[in-house]
PDB file of C-alpha atoms and ligand atoms in Angstrom:
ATOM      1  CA  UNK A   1     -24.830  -0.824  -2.068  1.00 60.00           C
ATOM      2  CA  UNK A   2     -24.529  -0.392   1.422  1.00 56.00           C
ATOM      3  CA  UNK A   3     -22.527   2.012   3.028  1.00 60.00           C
ATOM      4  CA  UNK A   4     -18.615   1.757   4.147  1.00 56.00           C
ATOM      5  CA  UNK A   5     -18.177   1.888   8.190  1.00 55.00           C
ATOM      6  CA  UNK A   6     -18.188   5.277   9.557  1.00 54.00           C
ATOM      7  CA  UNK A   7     -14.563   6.863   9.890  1.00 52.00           C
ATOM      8  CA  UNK A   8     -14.032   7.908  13.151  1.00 54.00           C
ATOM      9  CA  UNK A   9     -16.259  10.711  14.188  1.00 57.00           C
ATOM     10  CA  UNK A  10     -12.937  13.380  15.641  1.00 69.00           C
ATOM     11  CA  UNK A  11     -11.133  14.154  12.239  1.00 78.00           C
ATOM     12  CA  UNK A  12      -7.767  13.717  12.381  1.00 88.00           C
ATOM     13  CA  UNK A  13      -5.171  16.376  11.194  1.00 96.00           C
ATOM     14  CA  UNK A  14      -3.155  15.858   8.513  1.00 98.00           C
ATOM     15  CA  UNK A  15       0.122  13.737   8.835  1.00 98.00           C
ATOM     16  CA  UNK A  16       3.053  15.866   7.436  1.00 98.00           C
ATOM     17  CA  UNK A  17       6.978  15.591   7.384  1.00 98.00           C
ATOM     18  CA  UNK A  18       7.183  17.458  10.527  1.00 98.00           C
ATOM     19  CA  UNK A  19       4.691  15.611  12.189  1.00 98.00           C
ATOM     20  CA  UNK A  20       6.582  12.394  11.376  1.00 98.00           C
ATOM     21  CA  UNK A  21       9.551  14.054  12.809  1.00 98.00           C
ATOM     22  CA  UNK A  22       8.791  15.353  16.285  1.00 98.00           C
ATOM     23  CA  UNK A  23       6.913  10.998  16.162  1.00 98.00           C
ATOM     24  CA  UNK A  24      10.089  10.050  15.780  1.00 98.00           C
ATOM     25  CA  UNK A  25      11.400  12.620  18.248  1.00 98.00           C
ATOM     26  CA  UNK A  26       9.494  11.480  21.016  1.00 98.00           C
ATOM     27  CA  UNK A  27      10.270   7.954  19.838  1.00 98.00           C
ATOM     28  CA  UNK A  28       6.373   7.364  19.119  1.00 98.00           C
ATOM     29  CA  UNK A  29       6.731   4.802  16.401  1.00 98.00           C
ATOM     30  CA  UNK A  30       4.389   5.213  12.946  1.00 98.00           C
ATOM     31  CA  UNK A  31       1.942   3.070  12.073  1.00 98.00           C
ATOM     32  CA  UNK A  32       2.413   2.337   8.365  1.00 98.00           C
ATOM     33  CA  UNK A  33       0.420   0.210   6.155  1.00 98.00           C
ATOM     34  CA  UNK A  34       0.185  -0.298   2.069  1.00 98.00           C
ATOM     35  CA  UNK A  35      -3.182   0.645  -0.026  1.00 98.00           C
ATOM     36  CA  UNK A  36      -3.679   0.962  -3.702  1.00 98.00           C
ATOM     37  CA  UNK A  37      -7.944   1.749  -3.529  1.00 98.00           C
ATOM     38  CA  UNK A  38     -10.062   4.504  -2.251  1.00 98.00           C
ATOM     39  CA  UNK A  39     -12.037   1.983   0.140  1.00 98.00           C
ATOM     40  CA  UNK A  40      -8.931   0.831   1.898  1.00 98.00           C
ATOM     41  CA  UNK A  41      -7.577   4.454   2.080  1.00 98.00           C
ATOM     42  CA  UNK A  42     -10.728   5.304   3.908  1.00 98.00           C
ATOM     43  CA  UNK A  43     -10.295   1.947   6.381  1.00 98.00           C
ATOM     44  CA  UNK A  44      -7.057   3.006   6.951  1.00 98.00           C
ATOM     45  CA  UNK A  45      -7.683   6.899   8.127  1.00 97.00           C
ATOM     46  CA  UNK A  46     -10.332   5.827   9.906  1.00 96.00           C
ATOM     47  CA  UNK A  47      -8.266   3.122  11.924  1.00 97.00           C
ATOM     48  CA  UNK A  48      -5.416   6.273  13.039  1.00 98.00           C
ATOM     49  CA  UNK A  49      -2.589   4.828  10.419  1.00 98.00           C
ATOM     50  CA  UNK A  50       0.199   8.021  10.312  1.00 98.00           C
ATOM     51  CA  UNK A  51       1.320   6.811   6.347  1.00 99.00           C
ATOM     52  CA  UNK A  52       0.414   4.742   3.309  1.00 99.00           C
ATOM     53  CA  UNK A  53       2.587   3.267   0.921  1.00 98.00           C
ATOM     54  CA  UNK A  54       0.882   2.900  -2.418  1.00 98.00           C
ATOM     55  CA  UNK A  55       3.224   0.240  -3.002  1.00 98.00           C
ATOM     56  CA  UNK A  56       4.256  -1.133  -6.601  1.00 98.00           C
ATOM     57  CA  UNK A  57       3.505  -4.291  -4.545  1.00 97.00           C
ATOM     58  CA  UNK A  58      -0.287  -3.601  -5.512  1.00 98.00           C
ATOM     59  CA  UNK A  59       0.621  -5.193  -8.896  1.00 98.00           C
ATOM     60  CA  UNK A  60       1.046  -8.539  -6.727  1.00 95.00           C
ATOM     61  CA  UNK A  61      -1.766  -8.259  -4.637  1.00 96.00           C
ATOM     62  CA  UNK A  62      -3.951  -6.320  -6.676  1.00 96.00           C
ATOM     63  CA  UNK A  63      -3.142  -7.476 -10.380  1.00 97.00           C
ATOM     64  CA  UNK A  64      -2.058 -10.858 -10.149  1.00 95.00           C
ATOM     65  CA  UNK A  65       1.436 -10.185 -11.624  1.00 96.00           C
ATOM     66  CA  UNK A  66       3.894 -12.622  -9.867  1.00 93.00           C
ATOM     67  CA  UNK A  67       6.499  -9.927  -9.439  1.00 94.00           C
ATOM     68  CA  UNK A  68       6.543  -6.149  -8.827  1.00 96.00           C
ATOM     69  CA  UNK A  69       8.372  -5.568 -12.269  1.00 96.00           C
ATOM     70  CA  UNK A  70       5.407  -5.500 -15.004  1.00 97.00           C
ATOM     71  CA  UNK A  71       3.908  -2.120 -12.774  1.00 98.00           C
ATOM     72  CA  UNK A  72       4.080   0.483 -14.781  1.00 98.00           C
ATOM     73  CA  UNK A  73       3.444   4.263 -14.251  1.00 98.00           C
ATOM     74  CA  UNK A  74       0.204   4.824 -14.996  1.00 98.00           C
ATOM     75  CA  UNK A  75      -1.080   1.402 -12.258  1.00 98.00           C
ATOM     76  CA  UNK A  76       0.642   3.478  -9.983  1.00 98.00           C
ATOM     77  CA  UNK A  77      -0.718   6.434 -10.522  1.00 98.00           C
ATOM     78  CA  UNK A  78      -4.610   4.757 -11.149  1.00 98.00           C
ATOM     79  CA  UNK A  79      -3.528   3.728  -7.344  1.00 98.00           C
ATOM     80  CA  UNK A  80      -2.146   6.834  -5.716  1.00 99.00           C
ATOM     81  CA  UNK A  81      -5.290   8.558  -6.842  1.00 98.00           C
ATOM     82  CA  UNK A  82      -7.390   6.427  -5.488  1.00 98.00           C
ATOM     83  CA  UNK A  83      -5.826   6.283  -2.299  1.00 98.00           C
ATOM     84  CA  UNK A  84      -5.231  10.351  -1.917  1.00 98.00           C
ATOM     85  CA  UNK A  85      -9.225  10.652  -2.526  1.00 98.00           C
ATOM     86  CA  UNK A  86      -9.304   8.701   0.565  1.00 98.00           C
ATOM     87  CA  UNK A  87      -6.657   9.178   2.396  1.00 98.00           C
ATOM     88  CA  UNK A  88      -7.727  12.763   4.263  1.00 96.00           C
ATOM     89  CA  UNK A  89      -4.970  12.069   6.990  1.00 98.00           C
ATOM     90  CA  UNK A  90      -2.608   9.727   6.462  1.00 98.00           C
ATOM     91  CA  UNK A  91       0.541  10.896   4.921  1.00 98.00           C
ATOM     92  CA  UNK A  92       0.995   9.492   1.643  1.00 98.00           C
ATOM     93  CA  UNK A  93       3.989   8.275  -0.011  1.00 99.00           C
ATOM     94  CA  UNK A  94       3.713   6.558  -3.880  1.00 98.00           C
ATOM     95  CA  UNK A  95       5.735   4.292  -5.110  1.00 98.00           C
ATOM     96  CA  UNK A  96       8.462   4.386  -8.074  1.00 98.00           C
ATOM     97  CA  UNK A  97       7.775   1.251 -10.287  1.00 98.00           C
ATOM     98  CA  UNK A  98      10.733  -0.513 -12.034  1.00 98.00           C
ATOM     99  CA  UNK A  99      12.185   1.790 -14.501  1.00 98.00           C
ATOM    100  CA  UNK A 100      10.322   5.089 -13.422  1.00 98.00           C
ATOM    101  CA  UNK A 101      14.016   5.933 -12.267  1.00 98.00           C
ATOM    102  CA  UNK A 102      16.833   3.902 -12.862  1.00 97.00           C
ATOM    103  CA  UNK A 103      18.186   5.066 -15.918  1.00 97.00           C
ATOM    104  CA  UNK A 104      18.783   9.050 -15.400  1.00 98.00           C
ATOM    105  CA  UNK A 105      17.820  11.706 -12.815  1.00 98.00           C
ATOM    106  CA  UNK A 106      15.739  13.682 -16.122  1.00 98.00           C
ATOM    107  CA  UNK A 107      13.346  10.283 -15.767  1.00 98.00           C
ATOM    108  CA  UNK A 108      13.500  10.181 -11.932  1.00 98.00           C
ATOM    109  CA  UNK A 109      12.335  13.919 -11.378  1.00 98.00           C
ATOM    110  CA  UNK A 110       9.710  13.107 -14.096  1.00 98.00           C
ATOM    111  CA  UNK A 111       8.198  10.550 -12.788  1.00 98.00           C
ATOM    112  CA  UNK A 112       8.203  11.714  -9.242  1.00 99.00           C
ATOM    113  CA  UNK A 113       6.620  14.758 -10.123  1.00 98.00           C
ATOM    114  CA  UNK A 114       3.849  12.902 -11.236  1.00 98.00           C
ATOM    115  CA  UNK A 115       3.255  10.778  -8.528  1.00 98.00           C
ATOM    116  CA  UNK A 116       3.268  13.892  -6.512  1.00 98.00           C
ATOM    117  CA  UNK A 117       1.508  16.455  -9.194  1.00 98.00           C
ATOM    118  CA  UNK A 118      -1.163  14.047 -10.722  1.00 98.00           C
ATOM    119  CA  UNK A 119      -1.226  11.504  -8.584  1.00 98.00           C
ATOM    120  CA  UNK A 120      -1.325  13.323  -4.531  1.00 98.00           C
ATOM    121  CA  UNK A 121       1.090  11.758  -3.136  1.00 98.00           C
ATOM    122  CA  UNK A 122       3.340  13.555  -0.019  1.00 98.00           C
ATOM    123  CA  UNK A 123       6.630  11.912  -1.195  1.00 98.00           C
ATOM    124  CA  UNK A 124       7.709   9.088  -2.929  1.00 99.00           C
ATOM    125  CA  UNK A 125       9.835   5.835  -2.678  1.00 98.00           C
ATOM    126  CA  UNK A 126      12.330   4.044  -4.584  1.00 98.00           C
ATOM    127  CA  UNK A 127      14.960   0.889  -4.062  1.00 98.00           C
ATOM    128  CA  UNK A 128      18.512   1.446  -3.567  1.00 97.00           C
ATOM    129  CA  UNK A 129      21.182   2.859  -1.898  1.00 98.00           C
ATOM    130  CA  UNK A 130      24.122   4.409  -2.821  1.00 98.00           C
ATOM    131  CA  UNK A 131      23.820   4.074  -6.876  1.00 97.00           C
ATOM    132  CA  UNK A 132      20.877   5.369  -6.430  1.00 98.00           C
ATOM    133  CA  UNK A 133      22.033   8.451  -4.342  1.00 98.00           C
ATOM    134  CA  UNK A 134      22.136  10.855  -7.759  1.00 98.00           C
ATOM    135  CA  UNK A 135      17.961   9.616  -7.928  1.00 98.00           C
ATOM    136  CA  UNK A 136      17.399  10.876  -4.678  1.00 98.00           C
ATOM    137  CA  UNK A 137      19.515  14.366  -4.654  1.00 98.00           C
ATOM    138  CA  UNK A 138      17.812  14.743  -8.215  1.00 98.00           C
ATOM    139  CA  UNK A 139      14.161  14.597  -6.947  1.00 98.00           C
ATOM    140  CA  UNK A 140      14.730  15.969  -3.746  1.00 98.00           C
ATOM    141  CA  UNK A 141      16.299  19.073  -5.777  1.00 98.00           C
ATOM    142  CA  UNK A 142      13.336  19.146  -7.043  1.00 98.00           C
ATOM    143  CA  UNK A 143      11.527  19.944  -3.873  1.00 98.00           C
ATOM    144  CA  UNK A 144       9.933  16.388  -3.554  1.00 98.00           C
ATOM    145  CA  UNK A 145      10.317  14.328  -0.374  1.00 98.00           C
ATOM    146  CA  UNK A 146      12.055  10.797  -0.836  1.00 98.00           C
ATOM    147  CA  UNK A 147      12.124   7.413   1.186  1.00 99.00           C
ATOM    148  CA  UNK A 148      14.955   5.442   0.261  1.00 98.00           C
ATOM    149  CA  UNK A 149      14.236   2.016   0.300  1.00 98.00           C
ATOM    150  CA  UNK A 150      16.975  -0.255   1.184  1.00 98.00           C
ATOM    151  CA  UNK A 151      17.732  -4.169   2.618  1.00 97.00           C
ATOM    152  CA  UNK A 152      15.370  -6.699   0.501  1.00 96.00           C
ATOM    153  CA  UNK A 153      14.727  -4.306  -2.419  1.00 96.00           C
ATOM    154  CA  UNK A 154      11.872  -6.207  -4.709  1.00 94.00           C
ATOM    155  CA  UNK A 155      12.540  -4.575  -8.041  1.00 95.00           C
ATOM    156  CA  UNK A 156      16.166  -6.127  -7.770  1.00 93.00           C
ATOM    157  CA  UNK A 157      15.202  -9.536  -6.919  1.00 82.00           C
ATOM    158  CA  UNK A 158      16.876 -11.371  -9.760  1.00 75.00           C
ATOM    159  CA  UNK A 159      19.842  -9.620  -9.561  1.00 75.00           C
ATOM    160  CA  UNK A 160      19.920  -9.628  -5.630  1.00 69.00           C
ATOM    161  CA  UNK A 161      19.044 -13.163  -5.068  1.00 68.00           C
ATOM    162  CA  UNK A 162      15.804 -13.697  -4.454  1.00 74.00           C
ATOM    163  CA  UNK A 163      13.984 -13.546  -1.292  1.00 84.00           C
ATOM    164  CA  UNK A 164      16.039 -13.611   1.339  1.00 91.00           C
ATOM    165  CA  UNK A 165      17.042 -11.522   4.885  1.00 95.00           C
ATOM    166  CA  UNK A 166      19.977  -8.902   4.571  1.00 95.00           C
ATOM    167  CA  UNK A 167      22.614  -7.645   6.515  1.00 96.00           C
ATOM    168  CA  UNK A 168      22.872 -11.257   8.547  1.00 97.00           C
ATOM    169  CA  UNK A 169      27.080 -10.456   7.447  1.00 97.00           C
ATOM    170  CA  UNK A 170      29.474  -7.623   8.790  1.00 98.00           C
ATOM    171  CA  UNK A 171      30.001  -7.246   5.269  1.00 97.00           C
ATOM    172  CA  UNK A 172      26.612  -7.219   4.296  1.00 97.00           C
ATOM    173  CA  UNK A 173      25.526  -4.833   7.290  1.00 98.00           C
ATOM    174  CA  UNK A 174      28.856  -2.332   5.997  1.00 98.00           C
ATOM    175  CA  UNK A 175      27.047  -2.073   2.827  1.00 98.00           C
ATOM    176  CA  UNK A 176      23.613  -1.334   3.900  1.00 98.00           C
ATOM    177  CA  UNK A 177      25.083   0.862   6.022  1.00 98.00           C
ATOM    178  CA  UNK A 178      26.890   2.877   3.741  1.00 98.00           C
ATOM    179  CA  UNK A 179      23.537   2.821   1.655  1.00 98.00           C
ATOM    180  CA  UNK A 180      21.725   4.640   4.726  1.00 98.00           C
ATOM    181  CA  UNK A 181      23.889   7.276   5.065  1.00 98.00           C
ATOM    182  CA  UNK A 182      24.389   7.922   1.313  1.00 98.00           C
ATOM    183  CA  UNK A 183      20.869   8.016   0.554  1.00 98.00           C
ATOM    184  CA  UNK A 184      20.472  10.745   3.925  1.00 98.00           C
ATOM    185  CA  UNK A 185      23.541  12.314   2.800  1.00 98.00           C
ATOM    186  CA  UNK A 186      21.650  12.729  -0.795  1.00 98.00           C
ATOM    187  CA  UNK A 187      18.927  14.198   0.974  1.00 98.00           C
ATOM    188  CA  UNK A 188      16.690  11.230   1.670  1.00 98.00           C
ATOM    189  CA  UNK A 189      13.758  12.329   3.451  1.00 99.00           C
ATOM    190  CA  UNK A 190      13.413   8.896   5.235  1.00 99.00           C
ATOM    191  CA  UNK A 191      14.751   5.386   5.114  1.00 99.00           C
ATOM    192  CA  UNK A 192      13.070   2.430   5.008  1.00 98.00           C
ATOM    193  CA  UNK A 193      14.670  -0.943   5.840  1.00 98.00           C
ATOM    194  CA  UNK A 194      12.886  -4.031   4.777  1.00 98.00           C
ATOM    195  CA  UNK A 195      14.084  -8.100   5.639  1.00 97.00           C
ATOM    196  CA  UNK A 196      17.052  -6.922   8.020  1.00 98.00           C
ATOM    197  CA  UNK A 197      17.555  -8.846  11.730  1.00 98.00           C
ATOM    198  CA  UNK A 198      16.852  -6.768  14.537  1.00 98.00           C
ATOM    199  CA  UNK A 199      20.259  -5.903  15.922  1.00 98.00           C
ATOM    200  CA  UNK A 200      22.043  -4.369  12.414  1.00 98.00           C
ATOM    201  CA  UNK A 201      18.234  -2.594  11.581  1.00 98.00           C
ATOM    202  CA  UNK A 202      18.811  -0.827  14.862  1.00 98.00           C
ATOM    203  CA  UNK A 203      22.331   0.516  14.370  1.00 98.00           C
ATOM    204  CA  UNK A 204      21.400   1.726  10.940  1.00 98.00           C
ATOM    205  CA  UNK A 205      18.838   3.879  12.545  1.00 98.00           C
ATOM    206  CA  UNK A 206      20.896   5.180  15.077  1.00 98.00           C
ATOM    207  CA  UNK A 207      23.071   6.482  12.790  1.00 98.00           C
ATOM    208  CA  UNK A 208      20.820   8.597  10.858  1.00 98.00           C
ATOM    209  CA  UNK A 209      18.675  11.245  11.767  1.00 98.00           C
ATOM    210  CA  UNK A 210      16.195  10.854   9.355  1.00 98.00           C
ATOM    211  CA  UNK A 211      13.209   8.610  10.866  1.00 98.00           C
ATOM    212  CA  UNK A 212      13.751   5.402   9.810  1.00 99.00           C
ATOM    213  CA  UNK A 213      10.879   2.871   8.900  1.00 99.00           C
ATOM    214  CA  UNK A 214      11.083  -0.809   9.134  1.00 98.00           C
ATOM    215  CA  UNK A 215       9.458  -4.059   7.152  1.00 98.00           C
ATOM    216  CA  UNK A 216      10.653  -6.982   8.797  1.00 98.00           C
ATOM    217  CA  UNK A 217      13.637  -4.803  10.666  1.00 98.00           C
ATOM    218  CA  UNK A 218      12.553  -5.506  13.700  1.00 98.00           C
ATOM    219  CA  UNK A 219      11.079  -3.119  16.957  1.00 98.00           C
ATOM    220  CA  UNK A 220      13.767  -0.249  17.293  1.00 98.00           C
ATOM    221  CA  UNK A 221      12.350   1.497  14.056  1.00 98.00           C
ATOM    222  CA  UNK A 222      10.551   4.986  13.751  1.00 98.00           C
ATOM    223  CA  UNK A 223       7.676   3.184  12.828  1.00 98.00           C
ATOM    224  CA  UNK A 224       6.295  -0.751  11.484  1.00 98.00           C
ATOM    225  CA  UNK A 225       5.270  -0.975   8.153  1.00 98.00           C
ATOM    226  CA  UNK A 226       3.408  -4.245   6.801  1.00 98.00           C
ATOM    227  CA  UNK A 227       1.737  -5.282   3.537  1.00 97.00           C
ATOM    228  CA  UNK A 228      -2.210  -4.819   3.623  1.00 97.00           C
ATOM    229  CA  UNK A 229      -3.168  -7.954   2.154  1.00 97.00           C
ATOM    230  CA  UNK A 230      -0.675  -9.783   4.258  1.00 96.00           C
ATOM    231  CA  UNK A 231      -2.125  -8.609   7.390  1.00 96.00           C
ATOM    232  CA  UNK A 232      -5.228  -9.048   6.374  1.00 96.00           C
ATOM    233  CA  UNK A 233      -5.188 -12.195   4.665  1.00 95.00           C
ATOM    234  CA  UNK A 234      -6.777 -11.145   1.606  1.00 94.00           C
ATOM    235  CA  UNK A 235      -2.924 -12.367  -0.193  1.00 90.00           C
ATOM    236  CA  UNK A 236      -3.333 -14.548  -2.734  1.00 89.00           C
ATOM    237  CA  UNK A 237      -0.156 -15.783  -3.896  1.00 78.00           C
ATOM    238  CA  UNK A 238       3.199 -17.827  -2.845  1.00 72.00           C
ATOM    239  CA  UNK A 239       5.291 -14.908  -1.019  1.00 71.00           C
ATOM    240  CA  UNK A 240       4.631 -15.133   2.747  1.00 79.00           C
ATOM    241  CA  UNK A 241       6.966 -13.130   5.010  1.00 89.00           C
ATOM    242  CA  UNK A 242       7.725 -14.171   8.251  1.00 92.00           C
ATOM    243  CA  UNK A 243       7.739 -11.079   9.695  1.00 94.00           C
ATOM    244  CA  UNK A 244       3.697 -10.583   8.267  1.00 94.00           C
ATOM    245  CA  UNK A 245       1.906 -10.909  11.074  1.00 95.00           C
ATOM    246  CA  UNK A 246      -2.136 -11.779  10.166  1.00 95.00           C
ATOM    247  CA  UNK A 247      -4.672  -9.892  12.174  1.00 96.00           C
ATOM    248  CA  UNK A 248      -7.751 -11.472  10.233  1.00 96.00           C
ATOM    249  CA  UNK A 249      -8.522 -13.753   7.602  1.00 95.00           C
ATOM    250  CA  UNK A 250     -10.532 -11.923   5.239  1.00 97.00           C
ATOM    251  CA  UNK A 251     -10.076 -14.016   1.928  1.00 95.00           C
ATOM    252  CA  UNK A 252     -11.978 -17.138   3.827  1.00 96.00           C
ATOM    253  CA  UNK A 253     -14.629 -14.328   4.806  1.00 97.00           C
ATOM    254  CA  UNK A 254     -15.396 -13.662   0.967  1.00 98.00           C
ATOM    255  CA  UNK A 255     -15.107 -16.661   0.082  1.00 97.00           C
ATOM    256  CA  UNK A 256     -17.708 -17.770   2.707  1.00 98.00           C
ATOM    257  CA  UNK A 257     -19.590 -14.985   1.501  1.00 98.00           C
ATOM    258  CA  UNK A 258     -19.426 -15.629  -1.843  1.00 98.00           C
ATOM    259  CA  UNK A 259     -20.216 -19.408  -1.235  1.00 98.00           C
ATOM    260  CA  UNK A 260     -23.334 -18.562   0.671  1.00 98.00           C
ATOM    261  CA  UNK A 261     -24.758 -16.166  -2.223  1.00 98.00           C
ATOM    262  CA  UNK A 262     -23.926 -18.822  -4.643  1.00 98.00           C
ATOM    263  CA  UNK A 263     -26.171 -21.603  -2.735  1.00 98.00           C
ATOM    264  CA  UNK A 264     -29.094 -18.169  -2.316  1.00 98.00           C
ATOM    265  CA  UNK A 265     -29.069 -17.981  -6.022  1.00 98.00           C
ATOM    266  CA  UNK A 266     -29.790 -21.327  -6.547  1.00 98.00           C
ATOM    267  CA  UNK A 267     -31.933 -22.179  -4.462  1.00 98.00           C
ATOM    268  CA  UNK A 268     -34.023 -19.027  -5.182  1.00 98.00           C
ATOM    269  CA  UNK A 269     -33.069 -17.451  -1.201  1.00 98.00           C
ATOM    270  CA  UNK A 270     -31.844 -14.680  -2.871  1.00 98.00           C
ATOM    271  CA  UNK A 271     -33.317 -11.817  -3.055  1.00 98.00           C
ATOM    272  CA  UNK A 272     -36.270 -12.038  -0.337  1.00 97.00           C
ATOM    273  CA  UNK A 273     -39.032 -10.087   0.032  1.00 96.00           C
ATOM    274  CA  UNK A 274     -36.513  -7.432   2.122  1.00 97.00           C
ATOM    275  CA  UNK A 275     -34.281  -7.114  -1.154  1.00 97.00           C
ATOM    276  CA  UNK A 276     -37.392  -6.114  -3.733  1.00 97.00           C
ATOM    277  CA  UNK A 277     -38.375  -3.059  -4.225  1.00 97.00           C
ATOM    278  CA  UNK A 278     -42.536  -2.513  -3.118  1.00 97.00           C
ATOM    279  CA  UNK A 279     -45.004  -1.394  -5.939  1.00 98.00           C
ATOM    280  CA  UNK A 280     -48.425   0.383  -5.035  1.00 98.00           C
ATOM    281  CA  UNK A 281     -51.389  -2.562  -5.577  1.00 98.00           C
ATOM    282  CA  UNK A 282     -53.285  -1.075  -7.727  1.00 98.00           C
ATOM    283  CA  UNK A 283     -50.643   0.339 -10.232  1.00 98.00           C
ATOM    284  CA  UNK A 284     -49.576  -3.523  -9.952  1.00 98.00           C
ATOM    285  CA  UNK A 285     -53.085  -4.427 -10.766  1.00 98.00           C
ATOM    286  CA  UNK A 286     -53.306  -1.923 -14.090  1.00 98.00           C
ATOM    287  CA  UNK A 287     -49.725  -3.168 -15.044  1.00 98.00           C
ATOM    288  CA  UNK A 288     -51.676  -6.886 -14.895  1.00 97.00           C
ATOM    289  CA  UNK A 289     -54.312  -5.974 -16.700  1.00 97.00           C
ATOM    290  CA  UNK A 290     -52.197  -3.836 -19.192  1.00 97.00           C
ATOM    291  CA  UNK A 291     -50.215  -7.738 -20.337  1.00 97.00           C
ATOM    292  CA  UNK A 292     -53.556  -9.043 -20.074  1.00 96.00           C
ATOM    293  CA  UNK A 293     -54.817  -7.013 -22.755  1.00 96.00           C
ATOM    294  CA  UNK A 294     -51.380  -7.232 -24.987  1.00 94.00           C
ATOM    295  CA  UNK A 295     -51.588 -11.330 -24.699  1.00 86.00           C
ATOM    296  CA  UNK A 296     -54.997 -11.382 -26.448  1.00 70.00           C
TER     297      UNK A 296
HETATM  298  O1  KIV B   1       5.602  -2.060  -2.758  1.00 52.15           O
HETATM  299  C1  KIV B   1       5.680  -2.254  -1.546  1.00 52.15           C
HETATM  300  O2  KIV B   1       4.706  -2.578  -0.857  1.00 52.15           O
HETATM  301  C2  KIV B   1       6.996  -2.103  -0.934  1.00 52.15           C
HETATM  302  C3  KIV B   1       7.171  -2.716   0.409  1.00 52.15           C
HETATM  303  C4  KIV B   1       7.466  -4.164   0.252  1.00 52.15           C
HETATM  304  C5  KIV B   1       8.233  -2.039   1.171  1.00 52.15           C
HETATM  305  O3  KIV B   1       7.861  -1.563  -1.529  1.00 52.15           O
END
């Protein structure tokens, strides 16, 4: 196997909480990306991302699941290890699956705990706003940093109405509004805002002082989050966002790849001379004569 590319050569320091602040602070905006594996974890330190989300979206684009609700606990925290062995700088924040939290505050601190305790993770995330206030005071009681994820909230989808945008309403904006400042008010460590327009994305931020993070909110957030395999084009499914912007194609690449090795195979390109491993002559020659002597 050959080896992964070099991470840059000046390591960086460790993204914390108060290095995410004084970002936002100087209104430096964070780079924030998903990963679910140690390789991409790696790719992404190495490339200067400030956080990773180990979102429950890796059940999508990792698993095949058409939906974000099968995740369970334990996929999340397979992932969130992964990515904390290679995630040296980044600040890490692990994602709450569908009902890790929903149904009591005793389940909630639980489960965060372990994202944070087994799993590495700096803080965690979970969907909704004010009724899930008493979630976030809960695990932030508990000393763990939250993101409160509001706007298009994926675990909620069937309920919410599908994929859509949010806050395109004054009474839709009130509400996700009101959802902000609970969530700070709870103790929120950050917000994140995900399928809002622009304009209403930007007053919610102002009115906090927690950094606020945005997925499709638009460019007055703390900092732009996107979906790996979106970016990346390594997203095989139906869900394309319009606010995932592509920066390479690397599904065609393996499947080019893959294509190529296929043809090699059969017609017997693959492996050359450069791919076999050399043998001295003359232990080749008494390994010849050895089957020489066993055929008679
Ligand atoms: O799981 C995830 O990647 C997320 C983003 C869509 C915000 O929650």
């Amino acid at each position: 196997m050959s080896a992964t590319p070099a991470p840059s050569t000046a390591p960086r320091k460790k993204v914390t909480i108060g290095a995410l602040r004084t970002m936002k602070a100087k209104g430096i905006p964070a780079s924030y990306i998903t990963a679910y594996d140690y390789p991409s974890a790696c790719f992404a330190d190495a490339a200067g991302i400030d956080m990773i989300l180990v979102g429950d979206s890796g059940g999508m684009t990792l698993l095949g699941y058409k939906n974000t609700l099968p995740v369970t606990m334990d996929e999340m925290l397979h992932f969130t290890k992964a990515v904390c062995r290679g995630a040296k700088s980044a600040f890490v924040v692990g994602d709450m699956p569908f009902m890790s939290y929903q149904s009591s505050d005793e389940l909630a601190q639980i489960n965060a705990g372990r994202l944070i305790a087994e799993g590495g993770a700096d803080c965690v995330k979970l969907e909704g706003g004010r009724k899930m206030a008493p979630r976030v005071r809960a695990i932030a009681d508990a000393g763990i940093a939250v993101m409160g994820h509001i706007g298009l909230t994926p675990q909620s989808l069937s309920a919410a109405g599908g994929y859509r945008v949010y806050g395109k309403t004054r009474a839709e904006f009130e509400s996700i509004l009101d959802d902000a400042l609970a969530l700070e008010e709870a103790g929120a460590t950050f917000v994140l805002l995900e399928a809002i327009p622009e304009e209403p994305a930007s007053y919610v931020r102002e009115a906090l002082k927690v950094p606020v993070y945005g997925i499709g909110a638009g460019r007055n957030m703390d900092g732009q989050l996107l979906i790996l395999h979106d970016m990346i084009g390594a997203f095989v499914g139906d869900v394309s966002p319009k606010f995932a912007k592509r920066y390479a194609n690397v599904g065609q690449v393996i499947t080019q790849a893959l294509t190529d090795y296929v043809k090699d195979v059969k017609e017997r390109q693959f492996p050359a001379e450069e791919h076999m491993y050399p043998i001295d002559p003359a232990e080749a020659a008494k390994i010849r004569e050895y089957m020489a002597q066993r055929g008679k």
